[in-house]
Amino acid sequence: MTQYSPKTCPRCNIEFICKIDDISNCQCNQVTISKKTTDFLSKTQFDCLCKDCLIYLNTLVNNSQNYSFPARESLIENVHYYKENGYWVFTELYHLLRNSCCKSGCRHCVYGFKKIK
């Protein structure tokens, strides 16, 4: 009998069971994701993700098809960024539309990059 160890989702830090040795019964197999999401996930640094994060990222990727990467003068507040203490903070959508990770440790990095301090 296969033993399954809990994993921690690298995106939301929720504990879940990954059944890598029994993928047909794994929680990730309960989620249908688009080809675009699969392509996006291949660019990230994520290992296994929980079901809720897979659903969220699939929705984000699919919704991003309604936008293109904006020029600075076309940025929309609360869509591409929000303001916090006088600073602009870019959203996950903005980072996704950028189509690559800058590896700066951005707060809302959709690619899973964590800057080691």
XYZ file of N, CA and C in Angstrom:
351
model
N 0.847 -1.189 0.000
C 0.000 0.000 0.000
C 0.891 1.250 0.000
N 0.594 2.171 -0.878
C 1.386 3.389 -1.009
C 1.047 4.357 0.120
N 2.075 4.921 0.712
C 1.906 5.948 1.734
C 2.032 7.319 1.060
N 1.162 8.230 1.405
C 1.213 9.563 0.848
C 1.592 10.544 1.933
N 2.539 11.383 1.610
C 2.972 12.404 2.561
C 2.299 13.720 2.220
N 2.007 14.502 3.227
C 1.438 15.818 2.935
C 2.483 16.720 2.284
N 2.007 17.580 1.401
C 2.844 18.596 0.773
C 2.250 19.945 1.116
N 3.040 20.956 1.001
C 2.561 22.318 1.195
C 2.546 23.005 -0.158
N 1.408 23.557 -0.513
C 1.285 24.262 -1.786
C 2.243 25.456 -1.770
N 3.140 25.560 -2.744
C 4.110 26.659 -2.748
C 3.488 28.020 -3.031
N 2.250 28.038 -3.467
C 1.585 29.305 -3.770
C 0.785 29.836 -2.582
N 0.024 28.963 -1.913
C -0.869 29.433 -0.844
C -0.503 28.889 0.539
N 0.465 27.993 0.590
C 0.946 27.396 1.847
C -0.074 26.499 2.546
N -1.065 26.007 1.824
C -2.031 25.063 2.372
C -1.463 23.655 2.224
N -1.672 22.838 3.233
C -1.201 21.457 3.171
C -2.205 20.602 2.395
N -1.690 19.711 1.545
C -2.539 18.805 0.773
C -1.768 17.513 0.528
N -2.454 16.519 0.024
C -1.829 15.234 -0.284
C -1.582 15.154 -1.783
N -0.331 14.966 -2.155
C 0.050 14.784 -3.551
C 0.297 13.294 -3.765
N -0.351 12.759 -4.757
C -0.208 11.325 -5.044
C 0.568 11.138 -6.343
N 1.792 11.610 -6.356
C 2.615 11.552 -7.558
C 2.782 10.116 -8.056
N 2.772 9.142 -7.135
C 2.905 7.740 -7.526
C 1.564 7.117 -7.920
N 0.499 7.879 -7.779
C -0.849 7.407 -8.119
C -1.608 8.578 -8.742
N -1.039 9.137 -9.803
C -1.519 10.388 -10.379
C -2.996 10.343 -10.784
N -3.490 9.184 -11.162
C -4.897 9.109 -11.557
C -5.842 9.380 -10.386
N -5.353 9.234 -9.160
C -6.161 9.511 -7.971
C -5.710 10.773 -7.230
N -4.849 11.529 -7.844
C -4.344 12.747 -7.205
C -5.374 13.873 -7.328
N -5.371 14.781 -6.365
C -6.320 15.897 -6.373
C -6.141 16.785 -7.600
N -4.945 16.861 -8.150
C -4.744 17.710 -9.335
C -5.443 17.127 -10.558
N -5.699 15.853 -10.542
C -6.388 15.211 -11.651
C -7.896 15.485 -11.619
N -8.368 16.114 -10.550
C -9.774 16.472 -10.426
C -10.063 17.834 -11.054
N -9.013 18.474 -11.565
C -9.129 19.816 -12.127
C -8.795 19.754 -13.614
N -9.650 20.338 -14.426
C -9.369 20.435 -15.856
C -8.777 21.805 -16.119
N -7.577 21.817 -16.672
C -6.932 23.096 -16.986
C -6.701 23.178 -18.493
N -6.677 24.397 -18.978
C -6.521 24.625 -20.413
C -5.072 24.395 -20.841
N -4.881 24.261 -22.132
C -3.540 24.120 -22.702
C -2.724 25.363 -22.392
N -3.354 26.526 -22.451
C -2.653 27.772 -22.132
C -2.165 27.760 -20.680
N -2.960 27.209 -19.779
C -2.543 27.125 -18.379
C -1.401 26.139 -18.230
N -1.474 25.019 -18.905
C -0.377 24.043 -18.871
C 0.913 24.680 -19.391
N 0.811 25.421 -20.482
C 1.985 26.114 -21.027
C 2.525 27.128 -20.032
N 1.614 27.890 -19.412
C 2.037 28.872 -18.413
C 2.743 28.178 -17.242
N 2.149 27.110 -16.714
C 2.733 26.419 -15.561
C 4.133 25.875 -15.864
N 4.385 25.546 -17.117
C 5.715 25.052 -17.474
C 6.777 26.146 -17.364
N 6.366 27.415 -17.328
C 7.295 28.543 -17.189
C 7.528 28.933 -15.726
N 6.769 28.331 -14.824
C 6.855 28.725 -13.419
C 7.855 27.871 -12.657
N 8.091 28.270 -11.424
C 8.969 27.512 -10.545
C 8.170 26.643 -9.579
N 6.878 26.521 -9.811
C 6.033 25.727 -8.929
C 6.264 24.240 -9.128
N 6.200 23.507 -8.031
C 6.173 22.045 -8.054
C 4.680 21.706 -8.092
N 4.224 20.819 -7.266
C 2.798 20.499 -7.180
C 2.043 21.653 -6.532
N 0.865 21.935 -7.057
C -0.005 22.961 -6.501
C -1.284 22.307 -6.002
N -1.915 22.933 -5.013
C -3.195 22.415 -4.525
C -4.275 22.646 -5.583
N -5.363 21.951 -5.434
C -6.474 22.025 -6.376
C -7.004 23.451 -6.502
N -7.151 24.161 -5.390
C -7.691 25.525 -5.434
C -6.768 26.469 -6.208
N -5.462 26.318 -6.046
C -4.524 27.173 -6.783
C -4.533 26.839 -8.269
N -4.668 25.565 -8.607
C -4.775 25.189 -10.018
C -6.019 25.809 -10.651
N -7.126 25.769 -9.939
C -8.368 26.371 -10.438
C -8.192 27.879 -10.597
N -7.604 28.526 -9.576
C -7.398 29.974 -9.623
C -6.503 30.357 -10.806
N -5.374 29.666 -10.958
C -4.449 30.012 -12.035
C -5.063 29.741 -13.402
N -5.849 28.692 -13.522
C -6.522 28.416 -14.787
C -7.480 29.560 -15.130
N -8.214 30.042 -14.150
C -9.127 31.170 -14.361
C -8.348 32.428 -14.736
N -7.255 32.699 -14.010
C -6.435 33.881 -14.289
C -5.870 33.827 -15.712
N -5.322 32.685 -16.088
C -4.755 32.541 -17.437
C -5.847 32.718 -18.489
N -6.975 32.077 -18.289
C -8.060 32.201 -19.278
C -8.595 33.629 -19.356
N -8.730 34.303 -18.220
C -9.204 35.694 -18.222
C -8.171 36.649 -18.814
N -6.900 36.288 -18.715
C -5.847 37.167 -19.237
C -5.925 37.295 -20.756
N -6.640 36.387 -21.400
C -6.783 36.445 -22.853
C -7.557 37.692 -23.288
N -8.248 38.332 -22.330
C -9.000 39.558 -22.623
C -8.125 40.809 -22.587
N -6.845 40.655 -22.249
C -5.934 41.788 -22.089
C -4.659 41.540 -22.881
N -3.949 42.615 -23.158
C -2.596 42.504 -23.700
C -1.680 43.257 -22.744
N -0.375 43.009 -22.852
C 0.555 43.694 -21.956
C 0.486 45.187 -22.251
N 0.196 45.978 -21.232
C -0.045 47.406 -21.465
C 1.234 48.232 -21.537
N 1.188 49.246 -22.375
C 2.218 50.278 -22.335
C 1.976 51.086 -21.061
N 2.990 51.745 -20.566
C 2.884 52.475 -19.294
C 1.656 53.386 -19.241
N 1.380 54.082 -20.325
C 0.241 55.023 -20.336
C -1.110 54.308 -20.396
N -1.096 53.001 -20.627
C -2.343 52.231 -20.709
C -2.631 51.399 -19.460
N -1.789 51.520 -18.433
C -2.000 50.752 -17.205
C -3.303 51.172 -16.534
N -4.052 50.189 -16.071
C -5.337 50.445 -15.424
C -5.194 50.134 -13.935
N -5.475 51.150 -13.111
C -5.393 50.953 -11.663
C -6.408 49.899 -11.226
N -6.017 49.049 -10.304
C -6.788 47.934 -9.753
C -6.991 46.786 -10.755
N -6.392 46.885 -11.920
C -6.337 45.766 -12.862
C -4.879 45.340 -13.016
N -4.039 46.291 -13.410
C -2.610 46.007 -13.603
C -1.778 46.337 -12.357
N -2.258 47.221 -11.535
C -1.522 47.650 -10.342
C -2.499 48.260 -9.348
N -2.019 48.410 -8.123
C -2.733 49.220 -7.137
C -1.682 50.033 -6.403
N -2.125 51.072 -5.712
C -1.188 51.939 -4.998
C -1.226 51.619 -3.511
N -0.028 51.537 -2.931
C 0.110 51.255 -1.510
C 1.244 52.108 -0.959
N 0.922 52.975 -0.021
C 1.917 53.860 0.597
C 2.725 54.632 -0.440
N 2.062 55.082 -1.494
C 2.719 55.870 -2.522
C 3.448 55.058 -3.581
N 3.461 53.738 -3.448
C 4.136 52.877 -4.418
C 3.115 52.153 -5.288
N 3.524 51.849 -6.490
C 2.711 51.026 -7.373
C 3.065 49.572 -7.111
N 2.062 48.746 -6.899
C 2.254 47.309 -6.687
C 1.558 46.603 -7.848
N 2.343 45.879 -8.637
C 1.783 45.202 -9.806
C 1.054 43.933 -9.400
N -0.059 43.667 -10.088
C -0.921 42.527 -9.788
C -0.411 41.263 -10.472
N -1.006 40.136 -10.093
C -0.675 38.870 -10.752
C -0.989 38.947 -12.243
N -2.093 39.593 -12.595
C -2.455 39.727 -14.007
C -1.351 40.458 -14.769
N -0.856 41.554 -14.214
C 0.229 42.302 -14.865
C 1.435 41.398 -15.099
N 1.829 40.653 -14.066
C 2.997 39.773 -14.199
C 2.750 38.675 -15.224
N 1.548 38.139 -15.255
C 1.203 37.113 -16.235
C 1.275 37.680 -17.655
N 0.745 38.879 -17.848
C 0.769 39.507 -19.165
C 2.193 39.846 -19.602
N 3.075 40.057 -18.646
C 4.489 40.342 -18.947
C 5.131 39.146 -19.636
N 4.618 37.952 -19.342
C 5.000 36.703 -19.995
C 6.364 36.152 -19.599
N 6.936 36.682 -18.534
C 8.182 36.119 -18.009
C 8.405 36.683 -16.610
N 9.224 35.992 -15.856
C 9.542 36.426 -14.498
C 10.804 37.284 -14.523
N 10.774 38.403 -13.820
C 11.941 39.291 -13.755
C 12.901 38.872 -12.638
N 12.482 37.919 -11.819
C 13.278 37.384 -10.707
C 13.713 38.464 -9.708
N 12.811 39.435 -9.495
C 13.075 40.495 -8.520
C 12.411 40.235 -7.177
N 11.651 39.141 -7.078
C 10.954 38.837 -5.832
C 9.702 39.668 -5.646
N 9.004 39.946 -6.719
C 7.792 40.765 -6.666
C 6.748 40.140 -5.729
N 6.011 40.980 -5.039
C 5.005 40.515 -4.086
C 3.974 39.595 -4.717
N 3.536 39.920 -5.918
C 2.490 39.137 -6.575
C 3.038 38.345 -7.768
N 4.239 37.822 -7.608
C 4.847 37.037 -8.692
C 3.992 35.809 -8.971
N 3.489 35.724 -10.173
C 2.626 34.617 -10.572
C 3.458 33.407 -11.017
N 4.771 33.596 -11.119
C 5.662 32.534 -11.578
C 6.275 31.725 -10.433
N 5.979 32.105 -9.195
C 6.451 31.331 -8.059
C 7.879 31.622 -7.632
N 8.461 32.714 -8.118
C 9.833 33.049 -7.733
C 9.849 33.666 -6.353
N 10.670 33.118 -5.490
C 10.853 33.659 -4.141
C 12.308 34.069 -4.003
N 12.530 35.326 -3.702
C 13.890 35.836 -3.530
C 14.417 35.356 -2.189
N 15.581 34.750 -2.211
C 16.201 34.270 -0.967
C 16.872 35.461 -0.297
N 16.520 35.660 0.960
C 17.054 36.823 1.689
C 18.313 36.471 2.421
